[in-house]
Amino acid sequence: MPAIDRCGGTMFLPFIARRHAPGPNSPGQTEPRMRTLRIIEHISLDGVIQHSADESGFPFSNWSAPYRTPAGREEITLAHGTGFDLLLGRRTYDIWSDFWPQAPHGALADNLNAATKYVATHRPASLAWGPAEGLGPDILTDIRRIKSQGVRPLILSGSSTLTSPLLEHALVDEVLLVVYPLLLGTGKRFFADGTPACTFELADSKALPSGVVLNNYRVVGPLKAGKRGVTG
């Protein structure tokens, strides 16, 4: 397997997205493909991914709600695919576990409920929304193990504390940003301060009638800065 460059480096309810992942093996492939890990974030133009108003004085609860439309939900559900597992922080898990088990049957709800939820938590015995597995104290080692087992892609949404270390340790394959046409000015950002510089390749982009834009990126590797005074 070729070396992987280190990149030096929430909640969603009706909106979530991913492209269909390739099959576990390509023609002529001699070893199993590792699971892909995709980060999906619903994000403002100024990089805020926080949605809950009860966290640290954040004043804008559920700010994505005005942009949810039937056409948008249908497009997002089709893009999400059918077979995947989830990587979640404990807060996101708790928010979703209050919503999705009671949600009306549909492709997205059924797939989320069927997915195995790998949760960063100190209380694994309380993971009632299953199937679920608590991650151990060495989260990065556990995620490497999970990526090496099985073929279903992994999706991470929500946790602002997991995104930066996962990118830093080359565990992320793709990033899908669901960008909303608004500025919030405060709140938790997608990337933490100090996240090492990283390069992404735009794989595809789709604009919805609501003004929401889905940008799907592949992780390339560390930033390679140009020489001073040279412009492209």
PDB file of N, CA and C in Angstrom, residues 13-62:
ATOM      1  N   LEU A  13     -30.326  17.169  10.863  1.00  0.00           N
ATOM      2  CA  LEU A  13     -31.494  16.303  10.950  1.00  0.00           C
ATOM      3  C   LEU A  13     -31.956  15.986   9.533  1.00  0.00           C
ATOM      4  N   PRO A  14     -32.705  16.869   8.822  1.00  0.00           N
ATOM      5  CA  PRO A  14     -33.121  16.484   7.489  1.00  0.00           C
ATOM      6  C   PRO A  14     -32.014  16.533   6.460  1.00  0.00           C
ATOM      7  N   PHE A  15     -30.928  17.280   6.677  1.00  0.00           N
ATOM      8  CA  PHE A  15     -29.897  17.435   5.658  1.00  0.00           C
ATOM      9  C   PHE A  15     -28.666  16.623   5.992  1.00  0.00           C
ATOM     10  N   ILE A  16     -28.225  15.757   5.071  1.00  0.00           N
ATOM     11  CA  ILE A  16     -26.930  15.084   5.164  1.00  0.00           C
ATOM     12  C   ILE A  16     -26.596  14.569   3.787  1.00  0.00           C
ATOM     13  N   ALA A  17     -25.319  14.410   3.452  1.00  0.00           N
ATOM     14  CA  ALA A  17     -25.002  14.019   2.094  1.00  0.00           C
ATOM     15  C   ALA A  17     -23.722  13.247   1.981  1.00  0.00           C
ATOM     16  N   ARG A  18     -23.673  12.377   0.965  1.00  0.00           N
ATOM     17  CA  ARG A  18     -22.427  11.750   0.555  1.00  0.00           C
ATOM     18  C   ARG A  18     -22.643  11.156  -0.818  1.00  0.00           C
ATOM     19  N   ARG A  19     -21.574  10.961  -1.553  1.00  0.00           N
ATOM     20  CA  ARG A  19     -21.650  10.276  -2.829  1.00  0.00           C
ATOM     21  C   ARG A  19     -21.536   8.788  -2.583  1.00  0.00           C
ATOM     22  N   HIS A  20     -22.028   8.011  -3.538  1.00  0.00           N
ATOM     23  CA  HIS A  20     -21.925   6.572  -3.405  1.00  0.00           C
ATOM     24  C   HIS A  20     -20.466   6.171  -3.386  1.00  0.00           C
ATOM     25  N   ALA A  21     -20.089   5.382  -2.418  1.00  0.00           N
ATOM     26  CA  ALA A  21     -18.708   4.925  -2.312  1.00  0.00           C
ATOM     27  C   ALA A  21     -18.456   3.794  -3.285  1.00  0.00           C
ATOM     28  N   PRO A  22     -17.208   3.622  -3.757  1.00  0.00           N
ATOM     29  CA  PRO A  22     -16.895   2.515  -4.633  1.00  0.00           C
ATOM     30  C   PRO A  22     -17.001   1.207  -3.889  1.00  0.00           C
ATOM     31  N   GLY A  23     -17.077   0.122  -4.625  1.00  0.00           N
ATOM     32  CA  GLY A  23     -17.160  -1.196  -4.026  1.00  0.00           C
ATOM     33  C   GLY A  23     -15.894  -1.520  -3.268  1.00  0.00           C
ATOM     34  N   PRO A  24     -15.932  -2.565  -2.423  1.00  0.00           N
ATOM     35  CA  PRO A  24     -14.787  -2.868  -1.573  1.00  0.00           C
ATOM     36  C   PRO A  24     -13.561  -3.309  -2.332  1.00  0.00           C
ATOM     37  N   ASN A  25     -13.720  -3.815  -3.539  1.00  0.00           N
ATOM     38  CA  ASN A  25     -12.579  -4.249  -4.332  1.00  0.00           C
ATOM     39  C   ASN A  25     -12.763  -3.835  -5.773  1.00  0.00           C
ATOM     40  N   SER A  26     -11.699  -3.406  -6.393  1.00  0.00           N
ATOM     41  CA  SER A  26     -11.715  -3.095  -7.808  1.00  0.00           C
ATOM     42  C   SER A  26     -11.216  -4.294  -8.574  1.00  0.00           C
ATOM     43  N   PRO A  27     -11.565  -4.385  -9.883  1.00  0.00           N
ATOM     44  CA  PRO A  27     -11.081  -5.515 -10.675  1.00  0.00           C
ATOM     45  C   PRO A  27      -9.568  -5.631 -10.603  1.00  0.00           C
ATOM     46  N   GLY A  28      -9.067  -6.824 -10.301  1.00  0.00           N
ATOM     47  CA  GLY A  28      -7.635  -7.048 -10.242  1.00  0.00           C
ATOM     48  C   GLY A  28      -7.002  -6.676  -8.926  1.00  0.00           C
ATOM     49  N   GLN A  29      -7.791  -6.125  -7.995  1.00  0.00           N
ATOM     50  CA  GLN A  29      -7.232  -5.716  -6.704  1.00  0.00           C
ATOM     51  C   GLN A  29      -6.922  -6.960  -5.883  1.00  0.00           C
ATOM     52  N   THR A  30      -5.785  -7.002  -5.241  1.00  0.00           N
ATOM     53  CA  THR A  30      -5.349  -8.202  -4.540  1.00  0.00           C
ATOM     54  C   THR A  30      -5.543  -8.113  -3.035  1.00  0.00           C
ATOM     55  N   GLU A  31      -5.840  -6.936  -2.483  1.00  0.00           N
ATOM     56  CA  GLU A  31      -6.064  -6.825  -1.056  1.00  0.00           C
ATOM     57  C   GLU A  31      -7.294  -5.968  -0.809  1.00  0.00           C
ATOM     58  N   PRO A  32      -8.006  -6.193   0.298  1.00  0.00           N
ATOM     59  CA  PRO A  32      -9.234  -5.451   0.560  1.00  0.00           C
ATOM     60  C   PRO A  32      -8.979  -3.952   0.659  1.00  0.00           C
ATOM     61  N   ARG A  33      -9.917  -3.184   0.193  1.00  0.00           N
ATOM     62  CA  ARG A  33      -9.855  -1.731   0.323  1.00  0.00           C
ATOM     63  C   ARG A  33     -10.261  -1.332   1.741  1.00  0.00           C
ATOM     64  N   MET A  34      -9.507  -0.433   2.358  1.00  0.00           N
ATOM     65  CA  MET A  34      -9.904   0.066   3.671  1.00  0.00           C
ATOM     66  C   MET A  34     -11.166   0.899   3.540  1.00  0.00           C
ATOM     67  N   ARG A  35     -11.927   0.942   4.607  1.00  0.00           N
ATOM     68  CA  ARG A  35     -13.095   1.802   4.601  1.00  0.00           C
ATOM     69  C   ARG A  35     -12.698   3.247   4.329  1.00  0.00           C
ATOM     70  N   THR A  36     -13.531   3.955   3.617  1.00  0.00           N
ATOM     71  CA  THR A  36     -13.336   5.390   3.481  1.00  0.00           C
ATOM     72  C   THR A  36     -13.981   6.099   4.668  1.00  0.00           C
ATOM     73  N   LEU A  37     -13.407   7.232   5.029  1.00  0.00           N
ATOM     74  CA  LEU A  37     -13.982   8.064   6.082  1.00  0.00           C
ATOM     75  C   LEU A  37     -14.250   9.435   5.499  1.00  0.00           C
ATOM     76  N   ARG A  38     -15.497   9.826   5.558  1.00  0.00           N
ATOM     77  CA  ARG A  38     -15.903  11.138   5.036  1.00  0.00           C
ATOM     78  C   ARG A  38     -16.438  11.994   6.166  1.00  0.00           C
ATOM     79  N   ILE A  39     -15.969  13.230   6.201  1.00  0.00           N
ATOM     80  CA  ILE A  39     -16.522  14.217   7.119  1.00  0.00           C
ATOM     81  C   ILE A  39     -17.617  14.977   6.384  1.00  0.00           C
ATOM     82  N   ILE A  40     -18.766  15.106   7.004  1.00  0.00           N
ATOM     83  CA  ILE A  40     -19.871  15.891   6.458  1.00  0.00           C
ATOM     84  C   ILE A  40     -20.238  16.959   7.474  1.00  0.00           C
ATOM     85  N   GLU A  41     -20.175  18.208   7.047  1.00  0.00           N
ATOM     86  CA  GLU A  41     -20.511  19.294   7.964  1.00  0.00           C
ATOM     87  C   GLU A  41     -21.469  20.288   7.304  1.00  0.00           C
ATOM     88  N   HIS A  42     -22.451  20.722   8.072  1.00  0.00           N
ATOM     89  CA  HIS A  42     -23.352  21.800   7.669  1.00  0.00           C
ATOM     90  C   HIS A  42     -22.765  23.084   8.233  1.00  0.00           C
ATOM     91  N   ILE A  43     -22.428  24.014   7.347  1.00  0.00           N
ATOM     92  CA  ILE A  43     -21.492  25.061   7.712  1.00  0.00           C
ATOM     93  C   ILE A  43     -21.931  26.404   7.138  1.00  0.00           C
ATOM     94  N   SER A  44     -21.713  27.460   7.919  1.00  0.00           N
ATOM     95  CA  SER A  44     -21.994  28.810   7.446  1.00  0.00           C
ATOM     96  C   SER A  44     -20.838  29.313   6.574  1.00  0.00           C
ATOM     97  N   LEU A  45     -21.030  30.453   5.941  1.00  0.00           N
ATOM     98  CA  LEU A  45     -19.971  31.017   5.104  1.00  0.00           C
ATOM     99  C   LEU A  45     -18.731  31.373   5.912  1.00  0.00           C
ATOM    100  N   ASP A  46     -18.899  31.659   7.205  1.00  0.00           N
ATOM    101  CA  ASP A  46     -17.740  31.970   8.036  1.00  0.00           C
ATOM    102  C   ASP A  46     -17.272  30.761   8.853  1.00  0.00           C
ATOM    103  N   GLY A  47     -17.645  29.563   8.420  1.00  0.00           N
ATOM    104  CA  GLY A  47     -17.043  28.351   8.968  1.00  0.00           C
ATOM    105  C   GLY A  47     -17.648  27.798  10.231  1.00  0.00           C
ATOM    106  N   VAL A  48     -18.802  28.311  10.665  1.00  0.00           N
ATOM    107  CA  VAL A  48     -19.423  27.845  11.906  1.00  0.00           C
ATOM    108  C   VAL A  48     -20.219  26.572  11.647  1.00  0.00           C
ATOM    109  N   ILE A  49     -20.021  25.552  12.511  1.00  0.00           N
ATOM    110  CA  ILE A  49     -20.785  24.315  12.405  1.00  0.00           C
ATOM    111  C   ILE A  49     -21.648  24.074  13.640  1.00  0.00           C
ATOM    112  N   GLN A  50     -21.598  24.970  14.613  1.00  0.00           N
ATOM    113  CA  GLN A  50     -22.396  24.827  15.833  1.00  0.00           C
ATOM    114  C   GLN A  50     -23.855  25.138  15.537  1.00  0.00           C
ATOM    115  N   HIS A  51     -24.761  24.308  16.061  1.00  0.00           N
ATOM    116  CA  HIS A  51     -26.186  24.490  15.805  1.00  0.00           C
ATOM    117  C   HIS A  51     -27.010  24.676  17.069  1.00  0.00           C
ATOM    118  N   SER A  52     -26.536  24.192  18.188  1.00  0.00           N
ATOM    119  CA  SER A  52     -27.348  24.196  19.395  1.00  0.00           C
ATOM    120  C   SER A  52     -27.120  25.462  20.216  1.00  0.00           C
ATOM    121  N   ALA A  53     -28.214  26.154  20.551  1.00  0.00           N
ATOM    122  CA  ALA A  53     -28.119  27.422  21.280  1.00  0.00           C
ATOM    123  C   ALA A  53     -27.815  27.238  22.756  1.00  0.00           C
ATOM    124  N   ASP A  54     -27.834  26.008  23.260  1.00  0.00           N
ATOM    125  CA  ASP A  54     -27.572  25.823  24.683  1.00  0.00           C
ATOM    126  C   ASP A  54     -26.104  25.551  24.982  1.00  0.00           C
ATOM    127  N   GLU A  55     -25.239  25.695  23.990  1.00  0.00           N
ATOM    128  CA  GLU A  55     -23.808  25.464  24.175  1.00  0.00           C
ATOM    129  C   GLU A  55     -23.073  26.791  24.286  1.00  0.00           C
ATOM    130  N   SER A  56     -22.453  27.061  25.416  1.00  0.00           N
ATOM    131  CA  SER A  56     -21.533  28.180  25.632  1.00  0.00           C
ATOM    132  C   SER A  56     -22.071  29.511  25.124  1.00  0.00           C
ATOM    133  N   GLY A  57     -23.358  29.732  25.337  1.00  0.00           N
ATOM    134  CA  GLY A  57     -23.945  31.013  24.992  1.00  0.00           C
ATOM    135  C   GLY A  57     -24.176  31.247  23.504  1.00  0.00           C
ATOM    136  N   PHE A  58     -24.090  30.215  22.680  1.00  0.00           N
ATOM    137  CA  PHE A  58     -24.318  30.384  21.242  1.00  0.00           C
ATOM    138  C   PHE A  58     -25.772  30.805  21.010  1.00  0.00           C
ATOM    139  N   PRO A  59     -26.008  31.923  20.286  1.00  0.00           N
ATOM    140  CA  PRO A  59     -27.356  32.495  20.241  1.00  0.00           C
ATOM    141  C   PRO A  59     -28.252  32.011  19.107  1.00  0.00           C
ATOM    142  N   PHE A  60     -27.744  31.198  18.172  1.00  0.00           N
ATOM    143  CA  PHE A  60     -28.515  30.872  16.971  1.00  0.00           C
ATOM    144  C   PHE A  60     -28.830  29.376  16.920  1.00  0.00           C
ATOM    145  N   SER A  61     -29.997  28.998  17.391  1.00  0.00           N
ATOM    146  CA  SER A  61     -30.374  27.595  17.408  1.00  0.00           C
ATOM    147  C   SER A  61     -30.976  27.190  16.060  1.00  0.00           C
ATOM    148  N   ASN A  62     -30.514  26.043  15.537  1.00  0.00           N
ATOM    149  CA  ASN A  62     -31.135  25.442  14.355  1.00  0.00           C
ATOM    150  C   ASN A  62     -31.202  26.415  13.177  1.00  0.00           C
TER     151      ASN A  62
END
